[in-house]
mmCIF file of C-alpha atoms and ligand atoms in Angstrom:
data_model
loop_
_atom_site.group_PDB
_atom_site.id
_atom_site.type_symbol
_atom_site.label_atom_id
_atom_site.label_comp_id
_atom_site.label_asym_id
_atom_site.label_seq_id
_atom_site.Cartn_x
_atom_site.Cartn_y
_atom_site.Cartn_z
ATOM 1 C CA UNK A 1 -29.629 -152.933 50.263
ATOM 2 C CA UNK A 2 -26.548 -152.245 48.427
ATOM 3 C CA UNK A 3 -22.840 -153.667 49.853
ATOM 4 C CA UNK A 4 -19.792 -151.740 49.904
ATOM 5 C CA UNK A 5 -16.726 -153.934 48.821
ATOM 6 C CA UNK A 6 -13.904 -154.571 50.797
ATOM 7 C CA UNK A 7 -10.360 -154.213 49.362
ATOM 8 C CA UNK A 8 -9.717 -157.798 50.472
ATOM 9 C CA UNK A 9 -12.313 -158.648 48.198
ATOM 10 C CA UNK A 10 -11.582 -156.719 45.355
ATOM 11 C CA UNK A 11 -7.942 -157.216 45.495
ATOM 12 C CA UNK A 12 -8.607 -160.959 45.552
ATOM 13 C CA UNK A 13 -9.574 -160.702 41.368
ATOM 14 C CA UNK A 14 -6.862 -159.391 40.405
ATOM 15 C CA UNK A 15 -4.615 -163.010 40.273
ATOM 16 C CA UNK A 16 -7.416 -164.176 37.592
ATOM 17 C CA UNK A 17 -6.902 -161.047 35.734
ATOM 18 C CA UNK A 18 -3.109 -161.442 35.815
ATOM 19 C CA UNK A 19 -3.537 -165.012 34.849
ATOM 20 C CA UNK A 20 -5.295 -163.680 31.629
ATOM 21 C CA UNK A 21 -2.902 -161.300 30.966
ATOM 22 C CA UNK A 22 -0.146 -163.201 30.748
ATOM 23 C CA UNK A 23 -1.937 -166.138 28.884
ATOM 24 C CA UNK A 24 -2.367 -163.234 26.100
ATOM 25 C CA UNK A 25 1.278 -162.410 26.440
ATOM 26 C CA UNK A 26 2.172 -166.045 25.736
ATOM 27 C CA UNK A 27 -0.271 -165.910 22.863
ATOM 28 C CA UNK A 28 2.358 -164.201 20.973
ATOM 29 C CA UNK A 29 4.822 -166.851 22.135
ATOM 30 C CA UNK A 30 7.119 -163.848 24.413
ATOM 31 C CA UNK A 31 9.531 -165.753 26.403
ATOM 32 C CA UNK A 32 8.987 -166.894 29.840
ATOM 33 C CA UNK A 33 11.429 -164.774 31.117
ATOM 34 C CA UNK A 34 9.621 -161.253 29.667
ATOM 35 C CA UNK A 35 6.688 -162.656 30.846
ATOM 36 C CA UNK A 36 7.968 -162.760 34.061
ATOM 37 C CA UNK A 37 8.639 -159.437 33.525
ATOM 38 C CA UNK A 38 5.445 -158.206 32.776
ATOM 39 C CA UNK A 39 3.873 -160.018 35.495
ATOM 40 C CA UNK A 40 6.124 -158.300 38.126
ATOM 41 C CA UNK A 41 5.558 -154.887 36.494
ATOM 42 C CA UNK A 42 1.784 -155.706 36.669
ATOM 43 C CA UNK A 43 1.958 -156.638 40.407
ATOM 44 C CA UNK A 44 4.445 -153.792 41.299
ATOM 45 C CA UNK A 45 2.245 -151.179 39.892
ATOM 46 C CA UNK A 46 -1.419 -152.493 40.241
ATOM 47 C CA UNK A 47 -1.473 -153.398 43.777
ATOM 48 C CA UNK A 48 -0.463 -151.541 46.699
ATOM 49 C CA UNK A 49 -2.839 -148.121 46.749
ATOM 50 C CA UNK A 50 -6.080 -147.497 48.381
ATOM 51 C CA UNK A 51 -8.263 -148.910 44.851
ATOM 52 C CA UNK A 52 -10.390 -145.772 45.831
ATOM 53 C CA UNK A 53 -11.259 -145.512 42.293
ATOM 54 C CA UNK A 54 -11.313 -149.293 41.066
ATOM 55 C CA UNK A 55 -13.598 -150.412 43.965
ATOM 56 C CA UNK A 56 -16.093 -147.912 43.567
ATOM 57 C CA UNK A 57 -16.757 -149.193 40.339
ATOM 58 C CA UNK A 58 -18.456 -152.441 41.934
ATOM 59 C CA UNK A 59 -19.328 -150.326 45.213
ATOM 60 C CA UNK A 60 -21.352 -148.008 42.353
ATOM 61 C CA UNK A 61 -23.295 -151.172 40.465
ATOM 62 C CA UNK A 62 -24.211 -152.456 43.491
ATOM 63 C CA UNK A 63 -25.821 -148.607 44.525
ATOM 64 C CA UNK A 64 -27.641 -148.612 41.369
ATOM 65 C CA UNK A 65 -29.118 -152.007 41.696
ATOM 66 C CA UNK A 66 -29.873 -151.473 45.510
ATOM 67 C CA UNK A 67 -28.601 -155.171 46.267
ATOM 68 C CA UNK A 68 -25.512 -157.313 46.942
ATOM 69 C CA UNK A 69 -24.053 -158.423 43.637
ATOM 70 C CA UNK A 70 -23.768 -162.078 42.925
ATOM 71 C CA UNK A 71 -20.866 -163.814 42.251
ATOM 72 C CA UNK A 72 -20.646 -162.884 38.211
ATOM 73 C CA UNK A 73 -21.785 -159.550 38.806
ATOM 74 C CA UNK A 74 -18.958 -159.009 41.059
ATOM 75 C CA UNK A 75 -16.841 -160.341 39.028
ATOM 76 C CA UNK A 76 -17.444 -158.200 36.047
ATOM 77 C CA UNK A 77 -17.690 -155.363 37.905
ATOM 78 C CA UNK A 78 -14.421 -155.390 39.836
ATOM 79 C CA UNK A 79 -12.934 -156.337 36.567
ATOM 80 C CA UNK A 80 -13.961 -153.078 34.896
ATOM 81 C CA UNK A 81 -12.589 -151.650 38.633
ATOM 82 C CA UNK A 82 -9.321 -153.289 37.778
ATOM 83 C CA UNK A 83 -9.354 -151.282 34.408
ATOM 84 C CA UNK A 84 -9.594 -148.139 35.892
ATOM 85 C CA UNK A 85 -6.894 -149.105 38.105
ATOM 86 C CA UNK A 86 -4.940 -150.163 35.451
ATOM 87 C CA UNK A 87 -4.816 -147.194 33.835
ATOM 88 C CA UNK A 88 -4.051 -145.000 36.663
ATOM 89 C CA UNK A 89 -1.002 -147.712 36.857
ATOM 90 C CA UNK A 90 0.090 -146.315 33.753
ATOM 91 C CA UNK A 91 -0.207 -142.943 34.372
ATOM 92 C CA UNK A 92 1.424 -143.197 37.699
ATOM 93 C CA UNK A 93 4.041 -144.889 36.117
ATOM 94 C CA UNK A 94 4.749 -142.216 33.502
ATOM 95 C CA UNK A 95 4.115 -139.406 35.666
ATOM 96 C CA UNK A 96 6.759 -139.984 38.129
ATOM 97 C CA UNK A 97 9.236 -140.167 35.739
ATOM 98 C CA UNK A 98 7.947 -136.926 34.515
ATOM 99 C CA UNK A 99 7.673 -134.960 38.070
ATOM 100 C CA UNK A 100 11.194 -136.770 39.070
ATOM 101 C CA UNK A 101 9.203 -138.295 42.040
ATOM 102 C CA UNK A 102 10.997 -139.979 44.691
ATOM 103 C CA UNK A 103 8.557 -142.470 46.140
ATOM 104 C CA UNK A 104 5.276 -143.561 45.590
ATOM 105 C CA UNK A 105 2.926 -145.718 47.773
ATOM 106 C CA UNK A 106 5.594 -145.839 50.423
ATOM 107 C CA UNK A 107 8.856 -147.267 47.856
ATOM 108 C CA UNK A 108 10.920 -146.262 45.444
ATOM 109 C CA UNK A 109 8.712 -145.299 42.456
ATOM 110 C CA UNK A 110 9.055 -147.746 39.383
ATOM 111 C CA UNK A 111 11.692 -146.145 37.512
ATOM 112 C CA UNK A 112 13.660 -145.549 40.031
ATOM 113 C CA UNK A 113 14.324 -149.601 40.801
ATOM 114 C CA UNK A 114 17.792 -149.775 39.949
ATOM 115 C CA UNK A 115 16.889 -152.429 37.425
ATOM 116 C CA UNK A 116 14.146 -151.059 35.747
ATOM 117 C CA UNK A 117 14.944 -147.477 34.574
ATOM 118 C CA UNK A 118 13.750 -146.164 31.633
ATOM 119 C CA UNK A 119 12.093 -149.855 30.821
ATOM 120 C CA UNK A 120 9.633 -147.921 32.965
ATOM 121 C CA UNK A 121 7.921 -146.234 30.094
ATOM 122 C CA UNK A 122 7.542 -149.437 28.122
ATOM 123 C CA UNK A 123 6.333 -151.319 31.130
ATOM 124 C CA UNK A 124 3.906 -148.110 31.316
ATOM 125 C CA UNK A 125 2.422 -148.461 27.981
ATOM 126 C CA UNK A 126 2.082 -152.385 28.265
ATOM 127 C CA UNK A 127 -0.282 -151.407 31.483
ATOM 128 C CA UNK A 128 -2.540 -149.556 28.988
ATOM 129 C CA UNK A 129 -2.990 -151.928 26.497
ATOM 130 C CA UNK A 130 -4.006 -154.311 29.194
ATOM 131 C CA UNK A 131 -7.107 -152.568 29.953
ATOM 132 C CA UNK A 132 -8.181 -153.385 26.516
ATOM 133 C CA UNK A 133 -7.658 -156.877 26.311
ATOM 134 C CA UNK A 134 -9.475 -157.272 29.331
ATOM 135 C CA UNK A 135 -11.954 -155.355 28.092
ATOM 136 C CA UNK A 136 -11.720 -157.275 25.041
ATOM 137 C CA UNK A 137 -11.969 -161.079 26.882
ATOM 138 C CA UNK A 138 -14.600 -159.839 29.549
ATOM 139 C CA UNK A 139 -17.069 -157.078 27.229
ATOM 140 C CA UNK A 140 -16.635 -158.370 23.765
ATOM 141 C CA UNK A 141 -20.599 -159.881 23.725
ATOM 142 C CA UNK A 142 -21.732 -157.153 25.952
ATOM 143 C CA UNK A 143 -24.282 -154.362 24.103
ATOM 144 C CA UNK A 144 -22.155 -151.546 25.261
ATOM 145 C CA UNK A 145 -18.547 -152.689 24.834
ATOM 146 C CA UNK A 146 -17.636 -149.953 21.661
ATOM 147 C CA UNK A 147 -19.473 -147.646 24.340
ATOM 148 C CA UNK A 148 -16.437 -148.803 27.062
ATOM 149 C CA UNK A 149 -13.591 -148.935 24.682
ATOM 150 C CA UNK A 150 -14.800 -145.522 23.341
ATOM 151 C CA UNK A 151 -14.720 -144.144 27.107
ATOM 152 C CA UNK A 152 -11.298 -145.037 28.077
ATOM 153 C CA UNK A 153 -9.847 -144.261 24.970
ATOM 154 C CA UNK A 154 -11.773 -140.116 25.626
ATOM 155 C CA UNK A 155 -10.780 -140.532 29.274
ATOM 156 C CA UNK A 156 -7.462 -141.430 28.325
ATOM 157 C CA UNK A 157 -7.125 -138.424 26.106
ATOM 158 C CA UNK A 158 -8.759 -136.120 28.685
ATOM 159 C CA UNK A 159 -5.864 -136.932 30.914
ATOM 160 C CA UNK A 160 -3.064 -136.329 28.754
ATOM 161 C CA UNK A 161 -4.522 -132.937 27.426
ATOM 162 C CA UNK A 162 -4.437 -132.029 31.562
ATOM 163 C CA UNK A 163 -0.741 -133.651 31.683
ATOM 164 C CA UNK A 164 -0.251 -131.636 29.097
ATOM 165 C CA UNK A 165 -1.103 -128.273 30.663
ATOM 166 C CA UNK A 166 0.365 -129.188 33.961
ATOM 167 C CA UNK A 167 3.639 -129.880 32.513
ATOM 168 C CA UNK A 168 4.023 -126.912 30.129
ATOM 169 C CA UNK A 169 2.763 -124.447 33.116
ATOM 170 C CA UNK A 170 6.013 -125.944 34.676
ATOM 171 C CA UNK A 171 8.553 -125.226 33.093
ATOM 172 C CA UNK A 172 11.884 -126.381 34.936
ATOM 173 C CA UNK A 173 14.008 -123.562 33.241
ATOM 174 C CA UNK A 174 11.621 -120.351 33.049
ATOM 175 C CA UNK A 175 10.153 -119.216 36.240
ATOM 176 C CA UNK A 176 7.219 -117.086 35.631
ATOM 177 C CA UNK A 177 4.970 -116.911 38.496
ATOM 178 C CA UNK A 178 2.702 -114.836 36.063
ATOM 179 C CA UNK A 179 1.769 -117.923 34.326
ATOM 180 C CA UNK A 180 -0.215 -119.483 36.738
ATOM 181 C CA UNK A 181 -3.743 -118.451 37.273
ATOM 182 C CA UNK A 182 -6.926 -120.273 38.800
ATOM 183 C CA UNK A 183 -8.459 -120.574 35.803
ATOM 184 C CA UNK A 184 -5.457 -122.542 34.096
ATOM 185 C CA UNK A 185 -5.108 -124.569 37.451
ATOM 186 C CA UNK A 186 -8.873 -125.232 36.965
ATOM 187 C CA UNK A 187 -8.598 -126.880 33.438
ATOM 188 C CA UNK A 188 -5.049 -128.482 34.572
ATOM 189 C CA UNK A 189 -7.110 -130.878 37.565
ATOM 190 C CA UNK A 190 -10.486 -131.084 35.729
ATOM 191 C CA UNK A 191 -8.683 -132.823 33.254
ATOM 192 C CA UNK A 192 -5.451 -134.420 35.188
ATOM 193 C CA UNK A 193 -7.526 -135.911 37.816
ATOM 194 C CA UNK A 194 -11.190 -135.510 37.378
ATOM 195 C CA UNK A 195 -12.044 -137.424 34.674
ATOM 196 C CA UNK A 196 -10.321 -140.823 35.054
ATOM 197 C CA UNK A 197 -10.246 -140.873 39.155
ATOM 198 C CA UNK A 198 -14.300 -139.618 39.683
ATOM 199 C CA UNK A 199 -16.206 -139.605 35.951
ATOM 200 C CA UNK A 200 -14.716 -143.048 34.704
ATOM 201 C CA UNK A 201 -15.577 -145.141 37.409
ATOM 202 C CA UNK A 202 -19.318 -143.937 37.505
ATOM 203 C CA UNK A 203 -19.487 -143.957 33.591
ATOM 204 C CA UNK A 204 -18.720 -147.439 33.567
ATOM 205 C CA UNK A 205 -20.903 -148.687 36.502
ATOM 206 C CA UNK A 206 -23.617 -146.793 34.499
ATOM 207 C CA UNK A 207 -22.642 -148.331 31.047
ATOM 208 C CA UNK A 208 -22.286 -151.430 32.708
ATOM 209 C CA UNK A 209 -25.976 -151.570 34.202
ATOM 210 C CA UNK A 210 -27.256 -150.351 30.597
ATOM 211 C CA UNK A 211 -28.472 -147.004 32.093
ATOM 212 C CA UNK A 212 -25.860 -144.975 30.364
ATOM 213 C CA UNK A 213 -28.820 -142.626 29.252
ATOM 214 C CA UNK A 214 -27.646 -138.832 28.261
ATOM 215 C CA UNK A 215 -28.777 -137.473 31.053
ATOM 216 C CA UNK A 216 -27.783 -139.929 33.778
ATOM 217 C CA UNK A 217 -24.117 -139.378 32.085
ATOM 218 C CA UNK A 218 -24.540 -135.505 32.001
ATOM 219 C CA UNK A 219 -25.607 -135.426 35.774
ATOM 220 C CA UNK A 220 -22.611 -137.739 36.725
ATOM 221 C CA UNK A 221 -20.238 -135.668 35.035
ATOM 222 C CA UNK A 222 -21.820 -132.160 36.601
ATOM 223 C CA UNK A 223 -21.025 -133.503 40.218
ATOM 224 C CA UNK A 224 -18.457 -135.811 39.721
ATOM 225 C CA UNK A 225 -16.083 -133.593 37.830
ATOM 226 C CA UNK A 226 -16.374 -130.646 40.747
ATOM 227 C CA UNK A 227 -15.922 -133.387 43.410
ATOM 228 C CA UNK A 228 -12.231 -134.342 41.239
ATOM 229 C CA UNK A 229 -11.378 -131.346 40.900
ATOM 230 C CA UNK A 230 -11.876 -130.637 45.214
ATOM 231 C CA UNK A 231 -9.764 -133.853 45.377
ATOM 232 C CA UNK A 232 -6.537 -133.023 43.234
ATOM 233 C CA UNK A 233 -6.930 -129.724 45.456
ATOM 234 C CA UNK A 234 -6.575 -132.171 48.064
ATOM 235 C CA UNK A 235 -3.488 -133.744 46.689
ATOM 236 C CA UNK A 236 -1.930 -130.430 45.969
ATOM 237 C CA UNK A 237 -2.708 -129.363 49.908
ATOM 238 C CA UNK A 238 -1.172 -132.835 50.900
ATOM 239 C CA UNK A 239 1.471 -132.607 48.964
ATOM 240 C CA UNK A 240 3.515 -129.594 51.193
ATOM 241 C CA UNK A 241 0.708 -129.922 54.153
ATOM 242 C CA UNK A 242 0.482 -134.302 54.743
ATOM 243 C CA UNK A 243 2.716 -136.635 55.754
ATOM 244 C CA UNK A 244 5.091 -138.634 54.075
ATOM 245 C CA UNK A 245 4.142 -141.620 56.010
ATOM 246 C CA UNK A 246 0.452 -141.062 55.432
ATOM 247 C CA UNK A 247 0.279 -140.378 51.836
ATOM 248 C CA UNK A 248 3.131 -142.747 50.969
ATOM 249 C CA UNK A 249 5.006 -140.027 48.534
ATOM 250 C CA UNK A 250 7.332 -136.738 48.794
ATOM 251 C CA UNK A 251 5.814 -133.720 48.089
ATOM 252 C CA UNK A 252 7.640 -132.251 44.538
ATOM 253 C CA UNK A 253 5.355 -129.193 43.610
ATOM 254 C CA UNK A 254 7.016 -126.237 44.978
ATOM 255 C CA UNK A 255 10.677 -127.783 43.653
ATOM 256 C CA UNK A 256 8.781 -129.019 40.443
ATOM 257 C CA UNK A 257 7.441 -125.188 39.846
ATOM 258 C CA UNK A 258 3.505 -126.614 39.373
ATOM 259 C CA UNK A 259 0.793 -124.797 38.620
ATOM 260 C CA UNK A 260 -0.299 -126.131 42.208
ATOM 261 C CA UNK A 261 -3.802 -124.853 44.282
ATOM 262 C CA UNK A 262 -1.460 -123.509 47.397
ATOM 263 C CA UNK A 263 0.753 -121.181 44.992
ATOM 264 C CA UNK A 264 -1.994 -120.270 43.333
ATOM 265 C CA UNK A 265 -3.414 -119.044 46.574
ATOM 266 C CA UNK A 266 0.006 -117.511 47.786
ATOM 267 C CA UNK A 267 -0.328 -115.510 45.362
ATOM 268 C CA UNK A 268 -3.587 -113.983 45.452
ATOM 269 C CA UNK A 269 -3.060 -112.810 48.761
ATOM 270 C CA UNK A 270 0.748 -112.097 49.342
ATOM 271 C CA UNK A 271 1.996 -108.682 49.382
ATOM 272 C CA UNK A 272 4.569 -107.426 47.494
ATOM 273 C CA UNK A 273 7.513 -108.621 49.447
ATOM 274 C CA UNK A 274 6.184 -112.026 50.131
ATOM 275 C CA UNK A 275 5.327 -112.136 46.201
ATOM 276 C CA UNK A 276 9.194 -111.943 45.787
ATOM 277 C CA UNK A 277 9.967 -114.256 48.490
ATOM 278 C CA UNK A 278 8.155 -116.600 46.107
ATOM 279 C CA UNK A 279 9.661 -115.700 43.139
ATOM 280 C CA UNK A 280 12.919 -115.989 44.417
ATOM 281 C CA UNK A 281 12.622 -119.074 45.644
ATOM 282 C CA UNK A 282 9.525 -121.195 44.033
ATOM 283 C CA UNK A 283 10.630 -123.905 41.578
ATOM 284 C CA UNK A 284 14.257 -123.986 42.056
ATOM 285 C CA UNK A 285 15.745 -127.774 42.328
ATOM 286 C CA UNK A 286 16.937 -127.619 45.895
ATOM 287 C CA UNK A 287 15.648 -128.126 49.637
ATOM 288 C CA UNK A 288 16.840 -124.716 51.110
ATOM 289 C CA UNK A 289 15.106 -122.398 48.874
ATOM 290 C CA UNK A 290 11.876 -125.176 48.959
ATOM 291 C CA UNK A 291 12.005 -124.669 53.069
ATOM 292 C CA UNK A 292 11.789 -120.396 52.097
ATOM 293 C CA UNK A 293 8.555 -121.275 50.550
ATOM 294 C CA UNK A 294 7.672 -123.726 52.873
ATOM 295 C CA UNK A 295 7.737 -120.921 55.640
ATOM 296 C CA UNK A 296 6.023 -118.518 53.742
ATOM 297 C CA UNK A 297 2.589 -120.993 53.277
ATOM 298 C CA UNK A 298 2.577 -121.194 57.312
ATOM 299 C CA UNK A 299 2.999 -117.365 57.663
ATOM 300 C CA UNK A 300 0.276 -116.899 55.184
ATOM 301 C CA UNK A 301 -2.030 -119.719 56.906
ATOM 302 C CA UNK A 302 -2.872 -121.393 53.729
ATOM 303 C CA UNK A 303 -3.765 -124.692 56.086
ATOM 304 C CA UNK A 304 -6.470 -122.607 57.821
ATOM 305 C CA UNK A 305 -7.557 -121.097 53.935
ATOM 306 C CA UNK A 306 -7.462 -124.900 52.959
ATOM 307 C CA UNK A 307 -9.548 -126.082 55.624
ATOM 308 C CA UNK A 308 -12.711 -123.303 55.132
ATOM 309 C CA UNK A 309 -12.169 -124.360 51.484
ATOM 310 C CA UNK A 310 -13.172 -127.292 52.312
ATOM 311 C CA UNK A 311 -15.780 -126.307 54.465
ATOM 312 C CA UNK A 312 -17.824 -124.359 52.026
ATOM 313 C CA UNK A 313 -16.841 -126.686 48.389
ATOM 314 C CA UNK A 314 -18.180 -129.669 50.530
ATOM 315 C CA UNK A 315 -21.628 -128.021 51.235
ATOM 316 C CA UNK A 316 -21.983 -127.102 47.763
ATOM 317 C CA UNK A 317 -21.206 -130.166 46.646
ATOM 318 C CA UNK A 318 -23.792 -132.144 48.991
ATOM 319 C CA UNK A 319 -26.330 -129.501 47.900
ATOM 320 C CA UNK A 320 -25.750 -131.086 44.642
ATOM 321 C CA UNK A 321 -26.340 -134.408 45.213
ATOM 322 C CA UNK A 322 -29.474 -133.516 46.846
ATOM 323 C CA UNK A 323 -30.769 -131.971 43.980
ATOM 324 C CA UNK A 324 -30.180 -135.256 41.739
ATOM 325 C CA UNK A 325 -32.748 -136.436 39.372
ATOM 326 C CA UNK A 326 -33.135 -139.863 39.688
ATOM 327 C CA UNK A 327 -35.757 -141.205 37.181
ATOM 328 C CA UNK A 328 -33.393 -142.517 34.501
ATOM 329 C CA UNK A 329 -31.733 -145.232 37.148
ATOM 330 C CA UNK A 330 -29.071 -143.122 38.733
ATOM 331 C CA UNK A 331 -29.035 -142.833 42.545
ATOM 332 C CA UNK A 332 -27.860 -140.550 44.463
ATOM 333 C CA UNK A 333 -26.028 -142.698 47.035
ATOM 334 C CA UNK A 334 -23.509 -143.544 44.217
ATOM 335 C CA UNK A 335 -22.207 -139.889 44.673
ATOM 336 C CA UNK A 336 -22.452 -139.682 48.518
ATOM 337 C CA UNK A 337 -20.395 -142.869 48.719
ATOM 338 C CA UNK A 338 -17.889 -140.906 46.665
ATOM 339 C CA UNK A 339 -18.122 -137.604 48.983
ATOM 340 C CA UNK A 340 -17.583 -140.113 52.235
ATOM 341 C CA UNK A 341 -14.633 -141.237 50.800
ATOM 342 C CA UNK A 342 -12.673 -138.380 50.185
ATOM 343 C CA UNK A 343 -13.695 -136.150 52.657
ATOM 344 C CA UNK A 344 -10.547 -134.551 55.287
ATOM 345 C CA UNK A 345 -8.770 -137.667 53.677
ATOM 346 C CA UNK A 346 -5.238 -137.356 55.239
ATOM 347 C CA UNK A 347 -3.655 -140.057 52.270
HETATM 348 C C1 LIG B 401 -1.797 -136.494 39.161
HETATM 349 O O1 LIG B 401 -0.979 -135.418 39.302
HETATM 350 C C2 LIG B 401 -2.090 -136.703 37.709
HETATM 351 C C3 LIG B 401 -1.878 -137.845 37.076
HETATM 352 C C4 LIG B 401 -1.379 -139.016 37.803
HETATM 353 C C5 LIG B 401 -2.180 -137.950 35.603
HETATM 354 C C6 LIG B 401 -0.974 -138.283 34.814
HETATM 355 C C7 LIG B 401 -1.319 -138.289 33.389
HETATM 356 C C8 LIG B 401 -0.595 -138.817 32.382
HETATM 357 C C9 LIG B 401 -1.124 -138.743 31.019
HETATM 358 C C10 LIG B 401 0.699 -139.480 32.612
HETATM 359 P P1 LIG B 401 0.193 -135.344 40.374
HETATM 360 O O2 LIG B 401 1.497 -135.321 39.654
HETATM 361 O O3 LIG B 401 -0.120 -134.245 41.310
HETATM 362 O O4 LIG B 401 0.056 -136.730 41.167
HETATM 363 P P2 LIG B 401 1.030 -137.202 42.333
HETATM 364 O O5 LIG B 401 1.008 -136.114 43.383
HETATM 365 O O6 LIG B 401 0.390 -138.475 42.828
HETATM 366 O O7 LIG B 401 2.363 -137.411 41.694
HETATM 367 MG MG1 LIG B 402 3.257 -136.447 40.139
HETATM 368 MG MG1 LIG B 403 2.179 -134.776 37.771
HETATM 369 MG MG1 LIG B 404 0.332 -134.146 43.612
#
């Protein structure tokens, strides 16, 4: 029988891992007092969210192999967790300095410490570059370790070319409702979230176990890439629908003019005066016009259109799972664990 982790456990290697970190950093002789630096930016940024992504990683070896983990095989596994958590660090990180974000995980986001700043981005790319020389201390002898370094370096990309999108559908000075569509949200989240928060994890668990066969990866990828792309649709409803207190951020879309799932919605059912309510008001930098908007999502009941959404994505996406092959290693529990997760998450 497999055993889910606890984040007490997992959070409990990540002092080792900082340890090693900063030994590296004093490789290169940096002064203590950078180093102290970088261990503070490490802690600040690491620890402190809900490791959904990072513990699944052991939580998924230990599905596969249908028993507890020993001590090593934790070890290694929350390790590769930590990665994955390491670089949503950096992205998080970057991206609030790119959405002008207020808070995340319930304080001031990392830029906005007054004395950190635009350090920030530095402190964002050193968080990157530690995945790899854990990867590189922890995976050099193993027989898929180009395999690993070759996946976060595509995941990686796969993000940015979704940043990418999300950003330039967002323009702060040109309003064009006309330039958001479902088809460009759907390419924004698949890549954005997907990937790195639902693939990754899984990929490496698979890797990991040496199963990483074509079509155990393929199979992943066809459910786990829907099920990311149902959770950023989740973010984007919590983001104007959740609570501050629950999902330990401020909402920005609406102000931030995104591409987001609930405009995208607006506008496929408003009529043509609540069409240029929202044009008159979506995207504009202050909290009146946001509250127009605001208004107009309850009047058009996009909670109640977000909750059958739900509904009828999550059967589709057990029916899925059901139909998973598993005669290359890959188990279907691995993906339900996922589902069980996620599902009416309120943070
Ligand atoms: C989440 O979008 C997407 C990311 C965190 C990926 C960032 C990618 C980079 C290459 C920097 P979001 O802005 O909706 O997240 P949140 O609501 O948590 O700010
Ligand atoms: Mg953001
Ligand atoms: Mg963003
Ligand atoms: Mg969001």
């Amino acid at each position: 029988m497999a055993k889910t982790t606890t984040l007490k456990e997992f959070e409990s290697v990540f002092p080792k891992l900082v340890e090693d970190l900063l030994e590296h950093a004093q490789k290169y002789k940096l002064p203590a007092e950078f180093v102290a630096w970088y261990k503070a930016s490490l802690n600040a940024n690491t620890i402190g969210g809900k490791c959904n992504r990072g513990m699944s990683v052991p939580d998924s070896v230990s599905l596969l192999l249908e028993k507890p983990l020993s001590e090593e095989e934790y070890f290694q596994a929350a390790t590769l967790g930590w990665m994955t958590e390491l670089l949503q660090a950096f992205f998080l990180v970057s991206d609030d300095i790119m959405d002008s974000s207020i808070t995340r995980r319930g304080a001031p986001c990392w830029y906005r410490q007054p004395h950190v700043g635009m350090v920030a981005i530095n402190d964002a790319f050193m968080l990157e570059s530690a995945i790899y020389t854990l990867l590189k201390k922890y995976f050099r002898s193993h027989p898929q370790y180009i395999e690993l370094v070759e996946l976060f370096h595509e995941v990686t990309f796969q993000t940015e070319i979704g940043q990418l999108c999300d950003l330039l559908t967002a323009p702060e000075d040109k309003i064009d409702l006309n330039n958001f569509s479902m088809t460009k949200y759907q390419f924004i989240v698949i890549y954005k979230t997907a990937y790195y928060s639902f693939y990754l994890p899984v990929a490496l668990a698979l890797h990991h176990q040496n199963i990483a066969t074509p079509k155990n990866l393929k199979q992943a990828e066809d459910i786990l890439i829907p099920l990311g792309e149902y959770f950023q649709i989740q973010d984007d409803y919590l983001d104007n629908f959740g609570l501050p207190e629950h999902i330990g951020k401020i909402g920005t879309d609406i102000m931030d003019n995104k591409c987001s799932w609930l405009v995208n919605q607006a506008l496929s059912i408003a009529t043509p005066e609540q069409r240029k309510i929202l044009e008159d008001n979506y995207g504009r930098k202050n909290k009146e016009n946001e509250a127009v908007v605001k208004k107009l999502y309850a009047d058009l009941k996009l909670e109640q259109l977000y909750k059958d959404y739900e509904e009828k994505r999550v059967g589709e996406i057990r029916k899925m799972i059901d139909e998973t092959d598993e005669s290359e290693g890959l188990k279907k529990t691995v993906f339900e664990s996922f589902l069980s997760k996620i599902y009416k998450r309120s943070k």
